[in-house]
PDB file of C-alpha atoms in Angstrom:
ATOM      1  CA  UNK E 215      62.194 -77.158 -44.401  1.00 76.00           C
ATOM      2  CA  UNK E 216      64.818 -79.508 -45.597  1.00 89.00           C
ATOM      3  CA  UNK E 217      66.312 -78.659 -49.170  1.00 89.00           C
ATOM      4  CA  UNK E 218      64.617 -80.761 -51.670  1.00 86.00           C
ATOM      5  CA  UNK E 219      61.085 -79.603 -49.684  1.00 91.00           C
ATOM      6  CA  UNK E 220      62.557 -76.180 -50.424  1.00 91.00           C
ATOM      7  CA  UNK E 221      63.669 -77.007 -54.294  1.00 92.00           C
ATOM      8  CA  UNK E 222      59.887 -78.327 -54.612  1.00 92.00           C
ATOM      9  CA  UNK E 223      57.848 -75.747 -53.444  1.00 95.00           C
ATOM     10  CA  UNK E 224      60.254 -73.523 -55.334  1.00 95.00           C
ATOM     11  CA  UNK E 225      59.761 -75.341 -58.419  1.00 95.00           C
ATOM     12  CA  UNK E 226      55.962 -75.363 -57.585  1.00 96.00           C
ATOM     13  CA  UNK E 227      56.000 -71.955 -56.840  1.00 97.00           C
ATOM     14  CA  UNK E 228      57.036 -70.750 -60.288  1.00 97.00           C
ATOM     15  CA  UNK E 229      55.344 -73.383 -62.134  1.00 97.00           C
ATOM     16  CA  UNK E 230      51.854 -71.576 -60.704  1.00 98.00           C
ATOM     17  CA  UNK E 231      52.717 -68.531 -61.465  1.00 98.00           C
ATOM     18  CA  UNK E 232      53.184 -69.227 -65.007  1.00 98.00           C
ATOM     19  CA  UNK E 233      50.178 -71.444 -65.080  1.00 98.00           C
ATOM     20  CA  UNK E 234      48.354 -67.909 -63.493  1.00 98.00           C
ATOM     21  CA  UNK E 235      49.565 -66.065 -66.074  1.00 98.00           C
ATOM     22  CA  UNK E 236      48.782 -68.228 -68.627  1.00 98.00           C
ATOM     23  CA  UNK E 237      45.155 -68.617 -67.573  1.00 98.00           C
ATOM     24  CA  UNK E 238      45.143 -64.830 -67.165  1.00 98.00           C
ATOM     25  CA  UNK E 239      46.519 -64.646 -71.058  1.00 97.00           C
ATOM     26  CA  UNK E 240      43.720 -67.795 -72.188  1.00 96.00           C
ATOM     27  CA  UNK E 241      40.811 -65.658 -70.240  1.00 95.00           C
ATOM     28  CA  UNK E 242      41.011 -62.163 -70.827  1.00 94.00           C
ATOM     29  CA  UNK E 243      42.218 -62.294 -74.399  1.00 94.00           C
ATOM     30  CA  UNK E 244      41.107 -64.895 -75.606  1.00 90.00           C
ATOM     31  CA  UNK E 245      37.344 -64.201 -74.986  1.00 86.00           C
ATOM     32  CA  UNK E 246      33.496 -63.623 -76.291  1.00 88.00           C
ATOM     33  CA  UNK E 247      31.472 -61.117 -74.101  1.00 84.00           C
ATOM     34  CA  UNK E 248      27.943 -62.375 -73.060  1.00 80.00           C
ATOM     35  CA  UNK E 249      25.645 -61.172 -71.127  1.00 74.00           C
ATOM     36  CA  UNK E 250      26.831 -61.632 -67.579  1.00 70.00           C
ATOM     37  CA  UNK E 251      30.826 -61.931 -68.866  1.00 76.00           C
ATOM     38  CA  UNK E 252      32.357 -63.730 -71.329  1.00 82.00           C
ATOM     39  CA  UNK E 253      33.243 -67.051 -72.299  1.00 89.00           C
ATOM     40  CA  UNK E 254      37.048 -68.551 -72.577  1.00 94.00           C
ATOM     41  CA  UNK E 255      38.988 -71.097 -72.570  1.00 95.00           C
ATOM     42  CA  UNK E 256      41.186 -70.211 -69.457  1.00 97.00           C
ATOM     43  CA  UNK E 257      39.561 -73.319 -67.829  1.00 98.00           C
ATOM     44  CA  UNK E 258      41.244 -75.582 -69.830  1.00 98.00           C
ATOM     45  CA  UNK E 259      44.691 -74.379 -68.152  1.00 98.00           C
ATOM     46  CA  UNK E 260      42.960 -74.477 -64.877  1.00 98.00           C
ATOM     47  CA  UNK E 261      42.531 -78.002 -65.944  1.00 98.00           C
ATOM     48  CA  UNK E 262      45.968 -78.397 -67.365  1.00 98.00           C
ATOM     49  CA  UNK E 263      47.615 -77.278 -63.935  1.00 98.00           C
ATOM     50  CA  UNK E 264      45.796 -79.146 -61.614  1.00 98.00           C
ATOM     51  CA  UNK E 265      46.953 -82.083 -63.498  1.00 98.00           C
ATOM     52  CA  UNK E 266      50.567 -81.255 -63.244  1.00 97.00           C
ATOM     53  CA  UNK E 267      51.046 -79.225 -59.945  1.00 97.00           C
ATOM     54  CA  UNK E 268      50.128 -80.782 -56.471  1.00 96.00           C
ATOM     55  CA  UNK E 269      46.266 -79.061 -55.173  1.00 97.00           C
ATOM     56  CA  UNK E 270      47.028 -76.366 -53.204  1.00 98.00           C
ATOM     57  CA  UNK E 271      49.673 -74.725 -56.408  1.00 98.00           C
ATOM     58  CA  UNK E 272      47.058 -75.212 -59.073  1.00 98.00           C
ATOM     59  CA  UNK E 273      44.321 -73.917 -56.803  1.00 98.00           C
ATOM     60  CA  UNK E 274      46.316 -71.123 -56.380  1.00 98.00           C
ATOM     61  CA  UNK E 275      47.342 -70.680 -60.094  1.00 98.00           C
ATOM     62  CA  UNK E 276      43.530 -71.000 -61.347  1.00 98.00           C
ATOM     63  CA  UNK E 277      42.300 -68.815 -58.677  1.00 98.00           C
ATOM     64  CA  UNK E 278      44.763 -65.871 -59.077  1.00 98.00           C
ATOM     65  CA  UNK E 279      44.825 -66.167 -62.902  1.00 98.00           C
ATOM     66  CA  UNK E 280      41.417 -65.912 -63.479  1.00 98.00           C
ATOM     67  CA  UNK E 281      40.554 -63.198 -60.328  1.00 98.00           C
ATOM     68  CA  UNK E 282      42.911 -61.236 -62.112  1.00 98.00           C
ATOM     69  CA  UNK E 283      41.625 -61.126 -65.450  1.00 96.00           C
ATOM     70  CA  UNK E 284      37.688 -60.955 -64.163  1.00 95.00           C
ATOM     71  CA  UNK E 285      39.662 -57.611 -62.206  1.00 97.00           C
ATOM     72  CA  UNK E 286      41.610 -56.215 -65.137  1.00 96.00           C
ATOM     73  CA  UNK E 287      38.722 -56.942 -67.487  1.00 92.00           C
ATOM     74  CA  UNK E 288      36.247 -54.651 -65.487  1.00 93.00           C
ATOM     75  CA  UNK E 289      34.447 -57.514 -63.696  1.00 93.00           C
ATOM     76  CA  UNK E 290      35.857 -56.311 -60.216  1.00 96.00           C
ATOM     77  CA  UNK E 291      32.322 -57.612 -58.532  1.00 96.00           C
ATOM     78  CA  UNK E 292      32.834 -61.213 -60.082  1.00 96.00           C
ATOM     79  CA  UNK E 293      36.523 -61.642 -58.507  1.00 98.00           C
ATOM     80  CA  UNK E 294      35.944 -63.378 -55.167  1.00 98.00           C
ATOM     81  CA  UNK E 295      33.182 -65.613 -56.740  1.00 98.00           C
ATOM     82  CA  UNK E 296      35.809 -66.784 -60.159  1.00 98.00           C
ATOM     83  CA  UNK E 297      38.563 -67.172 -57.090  1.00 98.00           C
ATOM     84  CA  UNK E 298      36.008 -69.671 -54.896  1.00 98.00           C
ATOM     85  CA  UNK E 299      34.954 -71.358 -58.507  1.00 98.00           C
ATOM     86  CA  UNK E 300      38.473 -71.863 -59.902  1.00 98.00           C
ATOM     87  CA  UNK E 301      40.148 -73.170 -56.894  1.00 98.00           C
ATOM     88  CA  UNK E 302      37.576 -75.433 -56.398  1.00 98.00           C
ATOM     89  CA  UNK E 303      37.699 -76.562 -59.906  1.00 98.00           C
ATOM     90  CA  UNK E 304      41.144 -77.066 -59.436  1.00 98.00           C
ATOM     91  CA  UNK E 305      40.855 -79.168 -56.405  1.00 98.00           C
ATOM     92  CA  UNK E 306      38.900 -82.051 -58.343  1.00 98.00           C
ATOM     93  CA  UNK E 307      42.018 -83.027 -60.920  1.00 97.00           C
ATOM     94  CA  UNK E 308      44.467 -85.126 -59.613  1.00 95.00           C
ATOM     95  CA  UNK E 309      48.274 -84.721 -60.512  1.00 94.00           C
ATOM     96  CA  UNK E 310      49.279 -88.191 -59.032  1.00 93.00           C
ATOM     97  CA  UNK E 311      49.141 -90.171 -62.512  1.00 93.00           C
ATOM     98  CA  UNK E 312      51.892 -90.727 -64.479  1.00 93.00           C
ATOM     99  CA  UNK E 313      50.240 -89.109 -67.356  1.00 96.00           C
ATOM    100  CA  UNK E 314      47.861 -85.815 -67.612  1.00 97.00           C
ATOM    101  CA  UNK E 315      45.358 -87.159 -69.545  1.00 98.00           C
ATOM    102  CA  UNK E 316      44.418 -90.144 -67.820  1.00 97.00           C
ATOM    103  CA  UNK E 317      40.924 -91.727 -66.695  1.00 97.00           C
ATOM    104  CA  UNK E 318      40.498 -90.066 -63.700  1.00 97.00           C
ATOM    105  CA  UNK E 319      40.950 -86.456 -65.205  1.00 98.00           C
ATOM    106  CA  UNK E 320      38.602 -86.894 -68.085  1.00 98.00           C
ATOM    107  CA  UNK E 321      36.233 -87.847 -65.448  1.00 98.00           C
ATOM    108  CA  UNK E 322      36.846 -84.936 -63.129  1.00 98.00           C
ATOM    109  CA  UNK E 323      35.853 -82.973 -66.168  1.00 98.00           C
ATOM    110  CA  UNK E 324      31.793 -83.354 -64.979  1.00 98.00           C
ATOM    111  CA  UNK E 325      32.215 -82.274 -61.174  1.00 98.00           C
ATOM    112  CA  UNK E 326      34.507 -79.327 -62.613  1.00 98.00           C
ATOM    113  CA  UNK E 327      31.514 -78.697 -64.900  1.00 98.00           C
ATOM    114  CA  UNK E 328      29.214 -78.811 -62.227  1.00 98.00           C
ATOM    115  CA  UNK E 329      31.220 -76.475 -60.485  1.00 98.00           C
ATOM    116  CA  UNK E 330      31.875 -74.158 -63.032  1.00 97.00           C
ATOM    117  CA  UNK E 331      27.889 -73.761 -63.854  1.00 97.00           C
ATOM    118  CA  UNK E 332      26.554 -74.290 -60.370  1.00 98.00           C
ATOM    119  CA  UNK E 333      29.024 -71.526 -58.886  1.00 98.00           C
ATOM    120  CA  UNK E 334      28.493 -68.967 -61.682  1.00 96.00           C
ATOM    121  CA  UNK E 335      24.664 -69.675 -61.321  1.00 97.00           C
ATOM    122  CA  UNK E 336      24.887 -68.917 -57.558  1.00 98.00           C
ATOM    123  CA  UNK E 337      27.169 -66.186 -57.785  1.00 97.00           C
ATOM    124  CA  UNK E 338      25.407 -64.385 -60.321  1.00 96.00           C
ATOM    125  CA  UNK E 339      21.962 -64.845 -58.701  1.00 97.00           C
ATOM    126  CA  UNK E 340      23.384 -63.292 -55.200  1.00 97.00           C
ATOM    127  CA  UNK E 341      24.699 -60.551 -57.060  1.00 96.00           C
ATOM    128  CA  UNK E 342      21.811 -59.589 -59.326  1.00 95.00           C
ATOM    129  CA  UNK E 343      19.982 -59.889 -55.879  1.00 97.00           C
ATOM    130  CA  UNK E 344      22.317 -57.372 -54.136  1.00 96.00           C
ATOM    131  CA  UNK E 345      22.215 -54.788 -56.859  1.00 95.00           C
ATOM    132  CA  UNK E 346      18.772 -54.486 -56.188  1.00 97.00           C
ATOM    133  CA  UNK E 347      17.171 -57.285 -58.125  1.00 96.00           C
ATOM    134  CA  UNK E 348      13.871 -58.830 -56.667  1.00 97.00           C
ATOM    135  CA  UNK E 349      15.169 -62.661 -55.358  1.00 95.00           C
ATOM    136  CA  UNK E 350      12.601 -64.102 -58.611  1.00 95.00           C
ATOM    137  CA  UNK E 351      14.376 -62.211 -61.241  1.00 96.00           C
ATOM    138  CA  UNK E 352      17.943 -62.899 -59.786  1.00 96.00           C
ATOM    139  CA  UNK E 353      16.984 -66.293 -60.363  1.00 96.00           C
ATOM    140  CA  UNK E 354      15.780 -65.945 -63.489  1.00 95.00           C
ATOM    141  CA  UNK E 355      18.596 -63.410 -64.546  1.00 92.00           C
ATOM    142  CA  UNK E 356      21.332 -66.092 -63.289  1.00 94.00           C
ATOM    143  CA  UNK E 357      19.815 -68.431 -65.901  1.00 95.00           C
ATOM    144  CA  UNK E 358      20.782 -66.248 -69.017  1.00 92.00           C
ATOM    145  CA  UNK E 359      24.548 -67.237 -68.586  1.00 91.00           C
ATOM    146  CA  UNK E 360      23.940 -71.165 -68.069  1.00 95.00           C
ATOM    147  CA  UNK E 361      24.110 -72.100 -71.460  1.00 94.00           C
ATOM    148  CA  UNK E 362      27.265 -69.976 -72.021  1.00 93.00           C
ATOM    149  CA  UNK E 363      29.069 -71.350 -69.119  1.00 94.00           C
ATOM    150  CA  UNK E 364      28.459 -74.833 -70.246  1.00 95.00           C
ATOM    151  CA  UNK E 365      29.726 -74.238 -73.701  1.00 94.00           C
ATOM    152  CA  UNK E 366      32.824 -72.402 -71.822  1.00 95.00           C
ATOM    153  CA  UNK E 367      33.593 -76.107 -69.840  1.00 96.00           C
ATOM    154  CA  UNK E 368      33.327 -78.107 -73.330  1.00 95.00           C
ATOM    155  CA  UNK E 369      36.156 -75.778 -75.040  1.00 95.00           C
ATOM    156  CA  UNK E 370      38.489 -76.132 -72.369  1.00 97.00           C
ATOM    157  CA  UNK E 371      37.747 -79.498 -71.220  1.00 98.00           C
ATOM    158  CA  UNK E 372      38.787 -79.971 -75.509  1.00 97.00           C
ATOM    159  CA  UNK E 373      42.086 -77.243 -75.025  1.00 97.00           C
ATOM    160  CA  UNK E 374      42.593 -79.544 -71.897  1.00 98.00           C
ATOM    161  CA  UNK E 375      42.453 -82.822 -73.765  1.00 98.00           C
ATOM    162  CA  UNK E 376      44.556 -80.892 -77.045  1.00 98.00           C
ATOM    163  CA  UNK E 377      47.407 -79.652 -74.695  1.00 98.00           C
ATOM    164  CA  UNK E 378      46.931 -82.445 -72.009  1.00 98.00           C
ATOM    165  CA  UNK E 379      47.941 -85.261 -74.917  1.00 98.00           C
ATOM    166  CA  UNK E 380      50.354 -83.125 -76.410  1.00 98.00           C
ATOM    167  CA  UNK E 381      52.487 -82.671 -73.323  1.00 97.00           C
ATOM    168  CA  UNK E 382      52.060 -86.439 -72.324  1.00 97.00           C
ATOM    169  CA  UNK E 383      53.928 -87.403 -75.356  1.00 97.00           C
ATOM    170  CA  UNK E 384      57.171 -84.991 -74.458  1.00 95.00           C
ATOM    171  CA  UNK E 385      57.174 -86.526 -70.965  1.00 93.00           C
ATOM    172  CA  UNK E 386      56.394 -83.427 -68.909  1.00 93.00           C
ATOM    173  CA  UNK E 387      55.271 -84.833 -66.046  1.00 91.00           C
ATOM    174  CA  UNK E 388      59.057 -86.721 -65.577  1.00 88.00           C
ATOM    175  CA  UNK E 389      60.509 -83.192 -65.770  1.00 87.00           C
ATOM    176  CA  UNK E 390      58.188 -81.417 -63.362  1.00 87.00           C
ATOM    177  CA  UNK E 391      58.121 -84.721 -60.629  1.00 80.00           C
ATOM    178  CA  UNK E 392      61.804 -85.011 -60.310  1.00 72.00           C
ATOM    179  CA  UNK E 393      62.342 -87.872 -62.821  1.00 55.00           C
ATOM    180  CA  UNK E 394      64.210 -88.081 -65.993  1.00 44.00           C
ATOM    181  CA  UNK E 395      64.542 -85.932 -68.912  1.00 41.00           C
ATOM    182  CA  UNK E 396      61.683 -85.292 -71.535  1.00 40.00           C
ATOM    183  CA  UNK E 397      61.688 -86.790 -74.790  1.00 42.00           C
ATOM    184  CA  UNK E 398      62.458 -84.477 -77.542  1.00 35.00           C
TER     185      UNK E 398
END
């Protein structure tokens, strides 16, 4: 690995990990219980990173972030399915514009949606169904948290949109791609 490939996954590197920890910090305090979880807002970082960091870092930073709070929040059984669901979500931003909130990422807002509700809904059907739950009521049981998942996309895709238009105007993705300094 030549030295500016080094200097960039470095930079990467660290950049996740305070994405993580900030999606960590957005989902397990900032939080309303429901019936299957909670809702947050940590999404909208998820959302926020993978439109800054290159794929595999924000995958990384949403997937880690969020595992960990679903694990330190007492919802060990839901870690590997947020991991799965928050990579993924990650994976349909692009950080390749010159801005973060830009026409493509307000679009990717509906598959990450999909994703978000769709994965949850499968996740928590399989594991109502392994704790004993006949396949009909795992189903039906799955269904209770729809509505609160959905709400949980809106407010982040709007934190997303908040921070994402914010940070456009100081110029952060110059700083983070190499270029020249932010605007103060």
């Amino acid at each position: 690995m030549n030295r500016k490939n080094y200097q960039d996954h470095l930079k990467y590197t660290v950049l996740a990990a305070m994405f993580a920890a900030m999606v960590y910090v957005m989902t397990a305090f900032v939080h309303i219980p429901t019936n299957q979880g909670y809702v947050h807002i940590g999404d909208g970082i998820i959302f926020l990173a993978a439109a800054i960091l290159p794929a595999p870092y924000a995958m990384a930073a949403g997937a880690v972030g969020a595992g960990l709070s679903d694990y330190l929040s007492g919802y060990a059984m839901w870690v590997l399915p947020t991991m799965i669901i928050k990579a993924a979500t990650a994976a349909v931003f692009s950080h390749r514009k010159e801005t973060i909130i830009n026409k493509r990422n307000l679009l990717a807002i509906i598959p990450a949606a999909f994703i978000c509700v769709g994965g949850y809904y499968i996740a928590g059907t399989l594991l109502a169904f392994l704790s004993g739950t006949p396949i009909e009521g795992a189903f039906a049981a799955a269904l209770v948290d729809v509505p609160s998942n959905i709400i949980q996309t809106v407010g982040s895709a709007v934190l997303f949109a908040v921070l994402g238009t914010a940070l456009d105007r100081t110029g952060v993705k110059k700083l983070v791609s190499g270029g020249v300094s932010a605007k103060v």
